[in-house]
Amino acid sequence: MSAESPKAIFYALAANAGIAVCKYAAAAFTGSGSMFAEAIHSTADCGNQLLLLFGLRQSREPPSPLHPMGSGRAINFYSLLVALLLFFVGGAFSVYEGVHRLFTREPLQYVYVALAVLGVSVVLEALSLYGAMREIRAGNPGKPLWRWFRETRDSDLLVVAGEDVAALAGLAIAFVAVLLTVITGNPVWDACGSICIGFLLMTIAWLVAREVKSMIVGESASPEMRRDIETFLRARPEIRHIMNVITLQWGKEIVVAVQAEMIDYEHSRTMVEAINEIEADLQARFPQVRWVFFEPDFVNR
């Protein structure tokens, strides 16, 4: 994620806080279950963004004897917490609220207030999603969104984008549910809207959690980064043969392990100096590469 990520999260936090206040007020005026579900969702989003900000701060902790490679992967843990909160606080509670409304069937009041708040919220969430998409496109030009979702190593950007998509789709469902309730006079539509929002949130939360879990287990660098690193190494004249290259995404940074056969050197010191030069040039070419472990070996012929 780019250096602008904290700023983007702050913008989303401010927007969601304002939206949540408006939704709670509208839910109290109208008695809408869909609106109350949306208010809970926005509240959960605020908490999620605070967790992401805390996770970003934790991930910048310097290396220590306990964590010799730093705490870069801490952001993945907090991103998983956000996905779980989105699932249970946002999704499961919305389903519960919708089922409760199915049995009580309370009529809506001041429905035009609810529709107005939902309309404003759609605009604000669309702007937030636009900001996330702009950041995604800046770092991944031309890559389809679903492919980016499966291949990205930025768990915080993944969560922000997932939340924005869920929020926008949920608002659309709530708007349609309230509108159908107004047209038909049947509050069942509003209750069904709350249930649909809940299942939508749980589905997106599960997809996000699945990707973040893979990052916690340990993923390689992105396919493009792996390919570029291997191309760089194979072009080095000091290396006769690349035997193995392993990359590991460590938060925003990358670990690279190389096993290679070097060309013949008269002295071991000269070979070590050549390896040091390769490592320095690799890190200069790819600033994300923080650690390089180089093992010289030979191929049995």
CSV table of C-alpha atoms in Angstrom, one decimal:
chain,number,residue,atom,x,y,z
A,1,MET,CA,0.0,0.0,0.0
A,2,SER,CA,1.2,3.5,-0.7
A,3,ALA,CA,2.3,6.1,1.8
A,4,GLU,CA,-1.1,7.7,1.3
A,5,SER,CA,-2.9,4.7,2.9
A,6,PRO,CA,-3.2,6.2,6.4
A,7,LYS,CA,-4.6,9.4,4.9
A,8,ALA,CA,-7.2,7.3,2.9
A,9,ILE,CA,-8.1,5.5,6.1
A,10,PHE,CA,-8.6,8.8,8.0
A,11,TYR,CA,-10.9,10.0,5.2
A,12,ALA,CA,-12.9,6.8,5.3
A,13,LEU,CA,-13.1,7.0,9.1
A,14,ALA,CA,-14.4,10.5,9.1
A,15,ALA,CA,-17.0,9.7,6.4
A,16,ASN,CA,-18.2,6.6,8.1
A,17,ALA,CA,-18.5,8.4,11.5
A,18,GLY,CA,-20.7,11.1,9.9
A,19,ILE,CA,-22.8,8.5,8.0
A,20,ALA,CA,-23.3,6.4,11.1
A,21,VAL,CA,-24.7,9.4,13.0
A,22,CYS,CA,-27.1,10.2,10.2
A,23,LYS,CA,-28.2,6.5,9.9
A,24,TYR,CA,-28.9,6.2,13.6
A,25,ALA,CA,-31.0,9.3,13.6
A,26,ALA,CA,-32.9,8.1,10.5
A,27,ALA,CA,-33.4,4.7,12.0
A,28,ALA,CA,-34.8,6.2,15.2
A,29,PHE,CA,-37.2,8.5,13.2
A,30,THR,CA,-38.4,5.8,10.7
A,31,GLY,CA,-38.2,2.6,12.6
A,32,SER,CA,-36.5,1.0,9.6
A,33,GLY,CA,-34.6,-2.3,10.2
A,34,SER,CA,-32.6,-1.9,7.0
A,35,MET,CA,-31.6,1.6,8.2
A,36,PHE,CA,-30.6,0.3,11.6
A,37,ALA,CA,-28.6,-2.5,10.0
A,38,GLU,CA,-26.8,0.1,7.9
A,39,ALA,CA,-26.1,2.2,11.0
A,40,ILE,CA,-24.5,-0.8,12.7
A,41,HIS,CA,-22.5,-1.5,9.6
A,42,SER,CA,-21.1,2.0,9.5
A,43,THR,CA,-20.3,1.8,13.2
A,44,ALA,CA,-18.4,-1.4,12.6
A,45,ASP,CA,-16.6,0.3,9.7
A,46,CYS,CA,-15.4,3.0,12.1
A,47,GLY,CA,-14.0,0.5,14.5
A,48,ASN,CA,-12.4,-1.4,11.7
A,49,GLN,CA,-10.6,1.7,10.4
A,50,LEU,CA,-9.3,2.4,13.9
A,51,LEU,CA,-8.0,-1.2,14.0
A,52,LEU,CA,-6.3,-0.7,10.7
A,53,LEU,CA,-4.6,2.5,11.8
A,54,PHE,CA,-3.4,0.8,14.9
A,55,GLY,CA,-2.2,-2.2,12.9
A,56,LEU,CA,-0.2,0.1,10.5
A,57,ARG,CA,1.5,1.7,13.5
A,58,GLN,CA,2.3,-1.7,15.0
A,59,SER,CA,3.7,-2.9,11.7
A,60,ARG,CA,6.3,-0.1,11.7
A,61,GLU,CA,7.9,-1.3,14.9
A,62,PRO,CA,11.7,-1.7,14.3
A,63,PRO,CA,13.4,-5.1,14.5
A,64,SER,CA,14.2,-6.4,18.0
A,65,PRO,CA,15.7,-9.5,19.5
A,66,LEU,CA,12.2,-10.9,19.9
A,67,HIS,CA,11.2,-10.0,16.3
A,68,PRO,CA,14.5,-9.8,14.4
A,69,MET,CA,12.7,-9.1,11.1
A,70,GLY,CA,10.4,-6.4,12.5
A,71,SER,CA,6.6,-6.5,12.9
A,72,GLY,CA,5.6,-5.9,9.3
A,73,ARG,CA,3.1,-8.8,9.3
A,74,ALA,CA,1.2,-7.4,12.3
A,75,ILE,CA,-1.1,-5.5,9.8
A,76,ASN,CA,-2.3,-8.9,8.5
A,77,PHE,CA,-3.4,-9.9,12.0
A,78,TYR,CA,-5.4,-6.7,12.4
A,79,SER,CA,-6.9,-7.0,9.0
A,80,LEU,CA,-8.1,-10.5,10.0
A,81,LEU,CA,-9.7,-8.9,13.1
A,82,VAL,CA,-11.5,-6.4,10.9
A,83,ALA,CA,-12.8,-9.2,8.6
A,84,LEU,CA,-14.2,-11.0,11.7
A,85,LEU,CA,-15.8,-7.9,13.0
A,86,LEU,CA,-17.4,-7.2,9.6
A,87,PHE,CA,-18.7,-10.8,9.6
A,88,PHE,CA,-20.2,-10.9,13.1
A,89,VAL,CA,-20.9,-7.3,14.1
A,90,GLY,CA,-22.0,-6.1,10.6
A,91,GLY,CA,-23.3,-9.2,9.0
A,92,ALA,CA,-24.7,-11.5,11.7
A,93,PHE,CA,-26.3,-8.7,13.6
A,94,SER,CA,-28.0,-7.4,10.5
A,95,VAL,CA,-29.5,-10.9,9.8
A,96,TYR,CA,-30.7,-11.1,13.4
A,97,GLU,CA,-32.2,-7.6,13.2
A,98,GLY,CA,-34.0,-8.6,9.9
A,99,VAL,CA,-35.4,-11.8,11.4
A,100,HIS,CA,-36.6,-9.9,14.4
A,101,ARG,CA,-38.4,-7.4,12.2
A,102,LEU,CA,-40.0,-10.2,10.2
A,103,PHE,CA,-41.9,-11.2,13.4
A,104,THR,CA,-42.7,-7.8,14.8
A,105,ARG,CA,-43.5,-6.1,11.4
A,106,GLU,CA,-43.2,-2.6,12.8
A,107,PRO,CA,-44.4,0.1,10.3
A,108,LEU,CA,-41.9,2.6,9.0
A,109,GLN,CA,-42.2,6.3,9.7
A,110,TYR,CA,-40.6,9.3,8.0
A,111,VAL,CA,-39.5,7.1,5.1
A,112,TYR,CA,-38.4,10.0,3.0
A,113,VAL,CA,-35.9,10.9,5.7
A,114,ALA,CA,-34.5,7.4,5.4
A,115,LEU,CA,-34.3,7.6,1.6
A,116,ALA,CA,-32.6,11.0,1.8
A,117,VAL,CA,-29.9,9.7,4.3
A,118,LEU,CA,-29.4,6.6,2.1
A,119,GLY,CA,-28.9,8.7,-1.0
A,120,VAL,CA,-26.4,10.9,0.7
A,121,SER,CA,-24.6,7.9,2.1
A,122,VAL,CA,-24.4,6.3,-1.4
A,123,VAL,CA,-22.6,9.4,-2.6
A,124,LEU,CA,-20.1,9.5,0.3
A,125,GLU,CA,-19.4,5.8,0.0
A,126,ALA,CA,-19.0,6.0,-3.7
A,127,LEU,CA,-16.3,8.7,-3.2
A,128,SER,CA,-14.5,6.5,-0.7
A,129,LEU,CA,-14.6,3.6,-3.0
A,130,TYR,CA,-13.3,5.8,-5.8
A,131,GLY,CA,-10.3,6.8,-3.7
A,132,ALA,CA,-9.6,3.1,-3.0
A,133,MET,CA,-9.9,2.2,-6.6
A,134,ARG,CA,-7.6,5.0,-7.7
A,135,GLU,CA,-5.0,3.7,-5.3
A,136,ILE,CA,-5.4,0.2,-6.6
A,137,ARG,CA,-5.2,1.3,-10.2
A,138,ALA,CA,-2.1,3.4,-9.5
A,139,GLY,CA,-0.2,0.3,-8.3
A,140,ASN,CA,-1.8,-2.2,-10.6
A,141,PRO,CA,-2.5,-0.6,-14.0
A,142,GLY,CA,-4.6,-2.7,-16.3
A,143,LYS,CA,-5.0,-5.6,-13.8
A,144,PRO,CA,-8.7,-6.8,-13.5
A,145,LEU,CA,-10.1,-6.1,-10.0
A,146,TRP,CA,-10.8,-9.8,-9.2
A,147,ARG,CA,-7.2,-10.7,-10.1
A,148,TRP,CA,-5.9,-7.9,-8.0
A,149,PHE,CA,-8.1,-9.2,-5.1
A,150,ARG,CA,-6.6,-12.7,-5.3
A,151,GLU,CA,-3.0,-11.5,-5.9
A,152,THR,CA,-2.6,-8.4,-3.7
A,153,ARG,CA,-0.3,-8.5,-0.7
A,154,ASP,CA,-1.7,-5.3,0.8
A,155,SER,CA,-4.1,-6.6,3.4
A,156,ASP,CA,-5.1,-3.1,4.6
A,157,LEU,CA,-6.0,-1.9,1.1
A,158,LEU,CA,-7.8,-5.2,0.6
A,159,VAL,CA,-9.9,-4.6,3.7
A,160,VAL,CA,-10.7,-1.0,2.8
A,161,ALA,CA,-11.8,-1.9,-0.7
A,162,GLY,CA,-13.9,-4.8,0.6
A,163,GLU,CA,-15.6,-2.6,3.1
A,164,ASP,CA,-16.3,0.1,0.5
A,165,VAL,CA,-17.8,-2.5,-1.9
A,166,ALA,CA,-19.9,-4.0,0.9
A,167,ALA,CA,-21.1,-0.6,2.1
A,168,LEU,CA,-22.1,0.6,-1.3
A,169,ALA,CA,-24.0,-2.6,-2.2
A,170,GLY,CA,-25.6,-2.6,1.3
A,171,LEU,CA,-26.8,0.9,0.8
A,172,ALA,CA,-28.3,0.0,-2.6
A,173,ILE,CA,-30.2,-2.9,-1.0
A,174,ALA,CA,-31.4,-0.8,1.9
A,175,PHE,CA,-32.6,1.9,-0.5
A,176,VAL,CA,-34.6,-0.6,-2.6
A,177,ALA,CA,-36.0,-2.3,0.6
A,178,VAL,CA,-37.3,1.0,2.0
A,179,LEU,CA,-38.6,2.1,-1.3
A,180,LEU,CA,-40.5,-1.2,-1.8
A,181,THR,CA,-41.9,-0.9,1.8
A,182,VAL,CA,-43.2,2.6,0.9
A,183,ILE,CA,-44.8,1.4,-2.4
A,184,THR,CA,-46.4,-1.8,-1.0
A,185,GLY,CA,-47.0,-0.7,2.6
A,186,ASN,CA,-45.6,-4.0,3.7
A,187,PRO,CA,-42.7,-3.8,6.3
A,188,VAL,CA,-41.6,-7.4,5.3
A,189,TRP,CA,-39.6,-5.8,2.5
A,190,ASP,CA,-37.6,-3.7,5.0
A,191,ALA,CA,-36.9,-6.8,7.1
A,192,CYS,CA,-35.8,-8.8,4.1
A,193,GLY,CA,-33.5,-5.9,3.1
A,194,SER,CA,-31.8,-6.2,6.5
A,195,ILE,CA,-31.3,-9.9,6.1
A,196,CYS,CA,-29.9,-9.5,2.6
A,197,ILE,CA,-27.5,-6.8,3.8
A,198,GLY,CA,-26.3,-9.2,6.6
A,199,PHE,CA,-25.6,-12.1,4.2
A,200,LEU,CA,-23.8,-9.7,1.8
A,201,LEU,CA,-21.6,-8.5,4.6
A,202,MET,CA,-20.8,-12.0,5.8
A,203,THR,CA,-20.0,-13.1,2.2
A,204,ILE,CA,-17.5,-10.3,1.6
A,205,ALA,CA,-16.1,-10.7,5.1
A,206,TRP,CA,-15.4,-14.4,4.4
A,207,LEU,CA,-13.7,-13.6,1.1
A,208,VAL,CA,-11.5,-11.0,2.7
A,209,ALA,CA,-10.7,-13.3,5.7
A,210,ARG,CA,-9.7,-16.1,3.3
A,211,GLU,CA,-7.2,-13.8,1.5
A,212,VAL,CA,-5.8,-12.4,4.7
A,213,LYS,CA,-5.4,-15.8,6.3
A,214,SER,CA,-3.2,-16.8,3.3
A,215,MET,CA,-1.0,-13.7,4.0
A,216,ILE,CA,-0.7,-14.7,7.7
A,217,VAL,CA,0.4,-18.2,6.7
A,218,GLY,CA,3.0,-16.7,4.4
A,219,GLU,CA,2.7,-15.7,0.8
A,220,SER,CA,5.4,-15.1,-1.8
A,221,ALA,CA,5.8,-11.6,-3.3
A,222,SER,CA,3.3,-10.8,-6.0
A,223,PRO,CA,3.7,-12.8,-9.3
A,224,GLU,CA,5.0,-9.6,-11.1
A,225,MET,CA,7.5,-8.9,-8.4
A,226,ARG,CA,8.8,-12.5,-8.3
A,227,ARG,CA,9.2,-12.5,-12.1
A,228,ASP,CA,11.1,-9.2,-12.1
A,229,ILE,CA,13.4,-10.4,-9.3
A,230,GLU,CA,14.2,-13.6,-11.1
A,231,THR,CA,14.8,-11.8,-14.4
A,232,PHE,CA,17.2,-9.4,-12.6
A,233,LEU,CA,19.1,-12.2,-11.0
A,234,ARG,CA,19.4,-14.3,-14.2
A,235,ALA,CA,20.8,-11.3,-16.0
A,236,ARG,CA,23.7,-10.9,-13.6
A,237,PRO,CA,27.0,-11.9,-15.2
A,238,GLU,CA,28.4,-13.1,-11.8
A,239,ILE,CA,25.8,-15.9,-11.7
A,240,ARG,CA,26.2,-19.0,-13.8
A,241,HIS,CA,23.0,-20.7,-12.9
A,242,ILE,CA,20.0,-19.9,-10.7
A,243,MET,CA,19.0,-23.0,-8.7
A,244,ASN,CA,16.2,-21.6,-6.6
A,245,VAL,CA,14.6,-18.2,-5.7
A,246,ILE,CA,12.2,-17.9,-2.8
A,247,THR,CA,10.4,-14.7,-2.0
A,248,LEU,CA,8.3,-14.0,1.1
A,249,GLN,CA,6.0,-11.0,1.6
A,250,TRP,CA,6.7,-9.5,5.1
A,251,GLY,CA,4.1,-6.7,5.5
A,252,LYS,CA,5.2,-4.0,3.1
A,253,GLU,CA,8.6,-5.5,2.7
A,254,ILE,CA,10.0,-8.6,0.9
A,255,VAL,CA,12.4,-11.3,2.0
A,256,VAL,CA,14.4,-12.9,-0.8
A,257,ALA,CA,16.4,-16.2,-0.6
A,258,VAL,CA,18.6,-17.2,-3.5
A,259,GLN,CA,20.5,-20.4,-4.2
A,260,ALA,CA,22.8,-20.0,-7.2
A,261,GLU,CA,25.9,-21.3,-8.8
A,262,MET,CA,28.5,-18.5,-9.2
A,263,ILE,CA,31.0,-18.2,-12.0
A,264,ASP,CA,34.6,-19.4,-11.1
A,265,TYR,CA,36.5,-17.0,-8.8
A,266,GLU,CA,40.1,-17.5,-7.8
A,267,HIS,CA,39.5,-16.4,-4.2
A,268,SER,CA,36.5,-16.9,-1.9
A,269,ARG,CA,36.7,-13.3,-0.8
A,270,THR,CA,36.2,-12.2,-4.4
A,271,MET,CA,33.1,-14.3,-4.7
A,272,VAL,CA,31.7,-12.9,-1.4
A,273,GLU,CA,32.3,-9.4,-2.7
A,274,ALA,CA,30.4,-10.3,-5.9
A,275,ILE,CA,27.5,-11.6,-3.8
A,276,ASN,CA,27.4,-8.5,-1.7
A,277,GLU,CA,27.3,-6.4,-4.9
A,278,ILE,CA,24.4,-8.4,-6.2
A,279,GLU,CA,22.5,-8.0,-3.0
A,280,ALA,CA,23.1,-4.3,-2.9
A,281,ASP,CA,22.0,-3.8,-6.5
A,282,LEU,CA,18.9,-6.0,-5.9
A,283,GLN,CA,17.8,-3.8,-3.0
A,284,ALA,CA,18.5,-0.7,-5.0
A,285,ARG,CA,16.5,-2.0,-7.9
A,286,PHE,CA,13.6,-3.2,-5.7
A,287,PRO,CA,13.3,-0.9,-2.6
A,288,GLN,CA,10.7,-3.3,-1.1
A,289,VAL,CA,13.4,-6.0,-0.7
A,290,ARG,CA,14.6,-5.6,2.9
A,291,TRP,CA,16.4,-8.9,3.4
A,292,VAL,CA,18.4,-11.0,1.0
A,293,PHE,CA,19.8,-14.4,1.9
A,294,PHE,CA,22.2,-15.6,-0.8
A,295,GLU,CA,23.5,-19.2,-0.8
A,296,PRO,CA,26.3,-20.0,-3.3
A,297,ASP,CA,26.1,-23.6,-4.5
A,298,PHE,CA,27.0,-25.8,-7.5
A,299,VAL,CA,25.1,-28.0,-9.8
A,300,ASN,CA,26.0,-31.7,-10.0
A,301,ARG,CA,26.7,-32.4,-13.6
